[in-house]
Amino acid sequence: MTLRYRKVLLGITGSIAAYKACELVRLLVRDGAEVQVVMSPAAEQFVGAMTLEALSHRPVRTALFDREAEMSMSHIELARWADAVVIAPASAHCLAKLATGLADDLLMTLCLATRAPILVAPAMNAAMWENPATQEHVHALIERGVQVISPDVGEQACGETGPGRLPDPEYLRAAIEELGTDSALKGVHAVVTAGPTREPIDPARFISNFSTGRMGCAIADALLERGAQVTLIHGPIDIPLPPDADCVAVTTAAEMLDAVMAHVGDCQLLVANAAVADWRPRETTGQKTRKSQEPRTLELEPTPDILATLGQKEPRPFLVGFAAETENLEENARTKLRAKNADLMVANRIGPDDGFGETETTLEVVDADSVMQLGPDSKSTLARQLVDHIAVRLSPVSSVVDFSHAARRTTRSR
Ligand code: C5P
């Protein structure tokens, strides 16, 4: 659904249309995607790596046996890194290699090693496109689940007129945005809480925490990608909000509780990711307390516990809580799971180098009798993995493939 934080591996092969890939990179980066360009040896004859590096803000990868590049990220790591593999333009030669699994260059090796969805946009001379050999390769790829964008018909660089033109970069951008999305959570309404809350002391001061709302927004994005309708109830945050979510801005824990109660009526899933302030001043003064005044003792009272309140509701949505912990992650998360009557508790480690604000983190997903570790990885990747797991739990017969083969899972009998 969204390109934000999406990791796109863009392969460019030998076709005159390679120049359009430059504009495609610009559009993807503009929309927040991370783009790693990989050029086939022939592509280098058509467009300069320096242009693509400037547009993607990353070194372009070209050779399979590049020791320096392999040291920083091996080709297998690169294949795992990608959320989507796109080849635009894809030459006839590239389609033939992809169809037969020939891994004789970096791009083809990555295509064999990745588990991400693959999209190819062929571009070539009309006769080459219509040649039965090319058509057979294209059909084999479609049967194997590769998404193929039909070339446009029109005037070609070689002087002929026919099918073989690479579609406009904007069209390709839209196709990439849709790639890998499915409807596993179609019809599900999810409420997500995100960010911190602020509890005012006086008109100038408040109690809060370091939460940035990044994880909550990544979860909302991942739910949208799976087809859910998302209401995002967020405290004060200054990161871009998911454009397709219904967003409700609140400040205090009490306001967040009110907003959640107003929206959970028809919801099947609540992901309580907000770092709700635990306490608030017992009294809030209407006037600013002067610095010259005697230092006073701030009396605190607990804020309403939103997740625990929902845990007592009958019927209640599937409840996913978050536990930011500095130690004993699994144990503390399971205690909270029981105390709040939630279905899943996701523990994340916070500390000097972890947690709030960091883009990479590790999660432990705890339910009544098992724990699953995810990461370390980017918050967007972890959010997608978590949402896939939630989708399986919500409808066990859903078409979502549980990602747990990729995660370390330990199940304990209790
Ligand atoms: O703060 P605590 O560790 O108890 O938070 C665990 C979970 O409970 C989180 O999912 C958080 O969003 C939720 N919570 C809440 N209302 C509070 C405190 C926490 O919904 N007042």
Short mmCIF file of N, CA, C and O in Angstrom, two decimals, residues 41-115:
data_model
loop_
_atom_site.label_atom_id
_atom_site.label_comp_id
_atom_site.label_asym_id
_atom_site.label_seq_id
_atom_site.Cartn_x
_atom_site.Cartn_y
_atom_site.Cartn_z
N PRO A 41 25.63 -6.16 -16.40
CA PRO A 41 26.76 -5.59 -17.14
C PRO A 41 26.30 -4.81 -18.38
O PRO A 41 26.81 -3.73 -18.68
N ALA A 42 25.26 -5.30 -19.08
CA ALA A 42 24.79 -4.61 -20.30
C ALA A 42 24.14 -3.27 -19.96
O ALA A 42 24.24 -2.31 -20.73
N ALA A 43 23.48 -3.19 -18.81
CA ALA A 43 22.80 -1.94 -18.44
C ALA A 43 23.79 -0.79 -18.34
O ALA A 43 23.46 0.37 -18.63
N GLU A 44 25.03 -1.11 -17.92
CA GLU A 44 26.04 -0.06 -17.75
C GLU A 44 26.39 0.62 -19.07
O GLU A 44 26.95 1.71 -19.07
N GLN A 45 26.05 -0.03 -20.18
CA GLN A 45 26.29 0.58 -21.49
C GLN A 45 25.25 1.67 -21.80
O GLN A 45 25.42 2.46 -22.69
N PHE A 46 24.14 1.64 -21.08
CA PHE A 46 23.02 2.53 -21.42
C PHE A 46 22.85 3.70 -20.47
O PHE A 46 22.36 4.75 -20.85
N VAL A 47 23.20 3.53 -19.21
CA VAL A 47 22.95 4.59 -18.23
C VAL A 47 24.07 4.55 -17.18
O VAL A 47 24.60 3.49 -16.86
N GLY A 48 24.41 5.72 -16.66
CA GLY A 48 25.56 5.81 -15.76
C GLY A 48 25.21 5.48 -14.31
O GLY A 48 24.19 5.94 -13.79
N ALA A 49 26.08 4.69 -13.69
CA ALA A 49 25.86 4.33 -12.29
C ALA A 49 25.84 5.57 -11.40
O ALA A 49 25.12 5.62 -10.40
N MET A 50 26.62 6.60 -11.79
CA MET A 50 26.73 7.79 -10.94
C MET A 50 25.37 8.50 -10.82
O MET A 50 25.00 8.98 -9.75
N THR A 51 24.62 8.53 -11.91
CA THR A 51 23.29 9.15 -11.89
C THR A 51 22.38 8.39 -10.91
O THR A 51 21.69 9.00 -10.09
N LEU A 52 22.44 7.08 -11.01
CA LEU A 52 21.56 6.25 -10.17
C LEU A 52 21.98 6.32 -8.70
O LEU A 52 21.14 6.27 -7.81
N GLU A 53 23.28 6.46 -8.48
CA GLU A 53 23.76 6.59 -7.09
C GLU A 53 23.28 7.89 -6.49
O GLU A 53 22.87 7.94 -5.33
N ALA A 54 23.33 8.95 -7.28
CA ALA A 54 22.89 10.26 -6.78
C ALA A 54 21.39 10.22 -6.47
O ALA A 54 20.94 10.78 -5.47
N LEU A 55 20.62 9.53 -7.29
CA LEU A 55 19.16 9.50 -7.09
C LEU A 55 18.74 8.55 -5.97
O LEU A 55 17.77 8.81 -5.26
N SER A 56 19.49 7.45 -5.80
CA SER A 56 19.09 6.45 -4.80
C SER A 56 19.81 6.66 -3.47
O SER A 56 19.44 6.03 -2.47
N HIS A 57 20.83 7.50 -3.45
CA HIS A 57 21.66 7.75 -2.25
C HIS A 57 22.34 6.47 -1.76
O HIS A 57 22.56 6.31 -0.56
N ARG A 58 22.60 5.56 -2.65
CA ARG A 58 23.28 4.31 -2.28
C ARG A 58 24.24 3.91 -3.40
O ARG A 58 23.92 4.16 -4.56
N PRO A 59 25.34 3.24 -3.06
CA PRO A 59 26.21 2.74 -4.13
C PRO A 59 25.46 1.72 -4.98
O PRO A 59 24.71 0.89 -4.44
N VAL A 60 25.63 1.81 -6.28
CA VAL A 60 24.99 0.85 -7.19
C VAL A 60 25.81 -0.44 -7.16
O VAL A 60 27.04 -0.40 -7.10
N ARG A 61 25.12 -1.58 -7.14
CA ARG A 61 25.84 -2.87 -7.18
C ARG A 61 25.83 -3.38 -8.62
O ARG A 61 24.78 -3.31 -9.29
N THR A 62 26.96 -3.88 -9.07
CA THR A 62 27.04 -4.35 -10.44
C THR A 62 27.61 -5.78 -10.53
O THR A 62 27.04 -6.62 -11.21
N ALA A 63 28.70 -6.01 -9.81
CA ALA A 63 29.41 -7.27 -10.01
C ALA A 63 29.08 -8.28 -8.91
O ALA A 63 28.86 -7.92 -7.75
N LEU A 64 29.04 -9.55 -9.30
CA LEU A 64 28.81 -10.61 -8.33
C LEU A 64 30.03 -10.80 -7.44
O LEU A 64 29.93 -10.99 -6.25
N PHE A 65 31.19 -10.70 -8.07
CA PHE A 65 32.41 -10.95 -7.31
C PHE A 65 33.10 -9.62 -6.98
O PHE A 65 34.18 -9.34 -7.46
N ASP A 66 32.42 -8.80 -6.19
CA ASP A 66 32.98 -7.52 -5.76
C ASP A 66 33.25 -7.65 -4.27
O ASP A 66 32.34 -7.59 -3.45
N ARG A 67 34.52 -7.86 -3.92
CA ARG A 67 34.84 -8.23 -2.53
C ARG A 67 34.46 -7.14 -1.55
O ARG A 67 33.95 -7.40 -0.47
N GLU A 68 34.69 -5.90 -1.97
CA GLU A 68 34.41 -4.78 -1.05
C GLU A 68 32.91 -4.68 -0.77
O GLU A 68 32.47 -4.59 0.38
N ALA A 69 32.10 -4.75 -1.84
CA ALA A 69 30.64 -4.66 -1.67
C ALA A 69 30.11 -5.87 -0.90
O ALA A 69 29.25 -5.74 -0.04
N GLU A 70 30.68 -7.04 -1.18
CA GLU A 70 30.23 -8.26 -0.50
C GLU A 70 30.52 -8.19 1.00
O GLU A 70 29.77 -8.72 1.81
N MET A 71 31.63 -7.49 1.35
CA MET A 71 31.99 -7.37 2.77
C MET A 71 30.92 -6.55 3.49
O MET A 71 30.57 -6.84 4.62
N SER A 72 30.41 -5.48 2.85
CA SER A 72 29.45 -4.63 3.54
C SER A 72 28.05 -5.26 3.55
O SER A 72 27.36 -5.22 4.55
N MET A 73 27.62 -5.86 2.45
CA MET A 73 26.38 -6.64 2.45
C MET A 73 26.48 -7.72 1.38
O MET A 73 26.52 -7.40 0.19
N SER A 74 26.55 -8.98 1.80
CA SER A 74 26.73 -10.05 0.82
C SER A 74 25.49 -10.15 -0.06
O SER A 74 24.43 -9.63 0.28
N HIS A 75 25.63 -10.83 -1.21
CA HIS A 75 24.49 -10.89 -2.12
C HIS A 75 23.32 -11.64 -1.50
O HIS A 75 22.17 -11.34 -1.78
N ILE A 76 23.61 -12.59 -0.61
CA ILE A 76 22.50 -13.31 0.04
C ILE A 76 21.80 -12.37 1.02
O ILE A 76 20.57 -12.32 1.10
N GLU A 77 22.59 -11.57 1.76
CA GLU A 77 21.97 -10.60 2.68
C GLU A 77 21.13 -9.59 1.90
O GLU A 77 20.05 -9.19 2.33
N LEU A 78 21.64 -9.20 0.74
CA LEU A 78 20.92 -8.24 -0.10
C LEU A 78 19.59 -8.85 -0.58
O LEU A 78 18.55 -8.19 -0.59
N ALA A 79 19.63 -10.14 -0.92
CA ALA A 79 18.41 -10.83 -1.37
C ALA A 79 17.40 -10.89 -0.23
O ALA A 79 16.19 -10.77 -0.44
N ARG A 80 17.89 -11.04 1.01
CA ARG A 80 16.99 -11.09 2.17
C ARG A 80 16.49 -9.70 2.53
O ARG A 80 15.40 -9.54 3.04
N TRP A 81 17.36 -8.70 2.30
CA TRP A 81 17.04 -7.31 2.66
C TRP A 81 15.81 -6.81 1.90
O TRP A 81 14.96 -6.11 2.47
N ALA A 82 15.67 -7.26 0.65
CA ALA A 82 14.63 -6.68 -0.22
C ALA A 82 13.22 -7.08 0.22
O ALA A 82 12.96 -8.23 0.53
N ASP A 83 12.31 -6.09 0.22
CA ASP A 83 10.87 -6.38 0.39
C ASP A 83 10.25 -6.66 -0.97
O ASP A 83 9.19 -7.26 -1.08
N ALA A 84 10.87 -6.12 -2.01
CA ALA A 84 10.34 -6.28 -3.36
C ALA A 84 11.52 -6.23 -4.34
O ALA A 84 12.44 -5.43 -4.15
N VAL A 85 11.49 -7.12 -5.33
CA VAL A 85 12.52 -7.09 -6.38
C VAL A 85 11.82 -6.68 -7.68
O VAL A 85 10.81 -7.25 -8.06
N VAL A 86 12.37 -5.64 -8.30
CA VAL A 86 11.76 -5.11 -9.52
C VAL A 86 12.85 -5.08 -10.59
O VAL A 86 13.96 -4.62 -10.31
N ILE A 87 12.54 -5.57 -11.79
CA ILE A 87 13.50 -5.43 -12.89
C ILE A 87 12.85 -4.56 -13.95
O ILE A 87 11.83 -4.94 -14.54
N ALA A 88 13.37 -3.37 -14.12
CA ALA A 88 12.79 -2.42 -15.09
C ALA A 88 13.90 -1.56 -15.66
O ALA A 88 14.52 -0.81 -14.91
N PRO A 89 14.19 -1.64 -16.92
CA PRO A 89 13.61 -2.54 -17.90
C PRO A 89 14.22 -3.94 -17.80
O PRO A 89 15.37 -4.10 -17.40
N ALA A 90 13.40 -4.94 -18.20
CA ALA A 90 13.89 -6.32 -18.26
C ALA A 90 14.08 -6.68 -19.73
O ALA A 90 13.13 -6.66 -20.51
N SER A 91 15.31 -6.99 -20.11
CA SER A 91 15.61 -7.33 -21.51
C SER A 91 15.17 -8.76 -21.81
O SER A 91 14.90 -9.55 -20.89
N ALA A 92 15.13 -9.13 -23.09
CA ALA A 92 14.79 -10.50 -23.48
C ALA A 92 15.78 -11.49 -22.85
O ALA A 92 15.39 -12.55 -22.37
N HIS A 93 17.04 -11.10 -22.85
CA HIS A 93 18.08 -11.96 -22.28
C HIS A 93 17.82 -12.20 -20.79
O HIS A 93 17.92 -13.32 -20.28
N CYS A 94 17.44 -11.13 -20.10
CA CYS A 94 17.17 -11.22 -18.66
C CYS A 94 15.97 -12.14 -18.41
O CYS A 94 15.99 -12.98 -17.49
N LEU A 95 14.91 -12.01 -19.21
CA LEU A 95 13.72 -12.87 -19.02
C LEU A 95 14.09 -14.34 -19.22
O LEU A 95 13.62 -15.22 -18.49
N ALA A 96 14.94 -14.58 -20.22
CA ALA A 96 15.35 -15.97 -20.52
C ALA A 96 16.12 -16.55 -19.34
O ALA A 96 15.90 -17.69 -18.92
N LYS A 97 17.02 -15.73 -18.78
CA LYS A 97 17.82 -16.23 -17.65
C LYS A 97 16.95 -16.46 -16.42
O LYS A 97 17.07 -17.47 -15.73
N LEU A 98 16.03 -15.52 -16.19
CA LEU A 98 15.15 -15.63 -15.03
C LEU A 98 14.26 -16.87 -15.14
O LEU A 98 14.04 -17.59 -14.17
N ALA A 99 13.78 -17.13 -16.37
CA ALA A 99 12.87 -18.27 -16.58
C ALA A 99 13.59 -19.60 -16.41
O ALA A 99 12.99 -20.59 -16.02
N THR A 100 14.88 -19.60 -16.68
CA THR A 100 15.61 -20.88 -16.60
C THR A 100 16.47 -20.98 -15.34
O THR A 100 17.15 -21.97 -15.12
N GLY A 101 16.43 -19.93 -14.53
CA GLY A 101 17.18 -19.98 -13.27
C GLY A 101 18.68 -19.89 -13.45
O GLY A 101 19.46 -20.46 -12.68
N LEU A 102 19.11 -19.18 -14.47
CA LEU A 102 20.54 -19.04 -14.75
C LEU A 102 21.12 -17.92 -13.88
O LEU A 102 20.73 -16.76 -14.05
N ALA A 103 22.00 -18.28 -12.97
CA ALA A 103 22.51 -17.28 -12.02
C ALA A 103 23.94 -16.89 -12.37
O ALA A 103 24.87 -17.18 -11.64
N ASP A 104 24.10 -16.22 -13.51
CA ASP A 104 25.46 -15.92 -13.97
C ASP A 104 25.86 -14.48 -13.71
O ASP A 104 26.93 -14.05 -14.12
N ASP A 105 24.99 -13.69 -13.08
CA ASP A 105 25.41 -12.33 -12.66
C ASP A 105 24.73 -12.00 -11.34
O ASP A 105 23.92 -12.78 -10.82
N LEU A 106 25.05 -10.84 -10.80
CA LEU A 106 24.55 -10.50 -9.46
C LEU A 106 23.03 -10.44 -9.44
O LEU A 106 22.39 -11.00 -8.55
N LEU A 107 22.43 -9.78 -10.42
CA LEU A 107 20.98 -9.59 -10.41
C LEU A 107 20.25 -10.94 -10.46
O LEU A 107 19.30 -11.18 -9.71
N MET A 108 20.70 -11.83 -11.33
CA MET A 108 20.03 -13.13 -11.45
C MET A 108 20.22 -13.95 -10.18
O MET A 108 19.31 -14.67 -9.75
N THR A 109 21.38 -13.85 -9.58
CA THR A 109 21.62 -14.58 -8.33
C THR A 109 20.67 -14.08 -7.25
O THR A 109 20.08 -14.87 -6.50
N LEU A 110 20.49 -12.76 -7.19
CA LEU A 110 19.59 -12.17 -6.20
C LEU A 110 18.15 -12.65 -6.43
O LEU A 110 17.43 -12.95 -5.48
N CYS A 111 17.76 -12.74 -7.70
CA CYS A 111 16.39 -13.17 -8.01
C CYS A 111 16.16 -14.61 -7.55
O CYS A 111 15.07 -14.97 -7.12
N LEU A 112 17.19 -15.44 -7.65
CA LEU A 112 17.04 -16.83 -7.20
C LEU A 112 17.03 -16.92 -5.68
O LEU A 112 16.35 -17.77 -5.11
N ALA A 113 17.79 -16.04 -5.05
CA ALA A 113 17.98 -16.15 -3.59
C ALA A 113 16.90 -15.42 -2.78
O ALA A 113 16.77 -15.66 -1.59
N THR A 114 16.12 -14.56 -3.43
CA THR A 114 15.16 -13.77 -2.64
C THR A 114 13.85 -14.53 -2.40
O THR A 114 13.47 -15.40 -3.19
N ARG A 115 13.20 -14.19 -1.29
CA ARG A 115 11.85 -14.70 -1.04
C ARG A 115 10.83 -13.60 -1.27
O ARG A 115 9.64 -13.79 -1.07
#
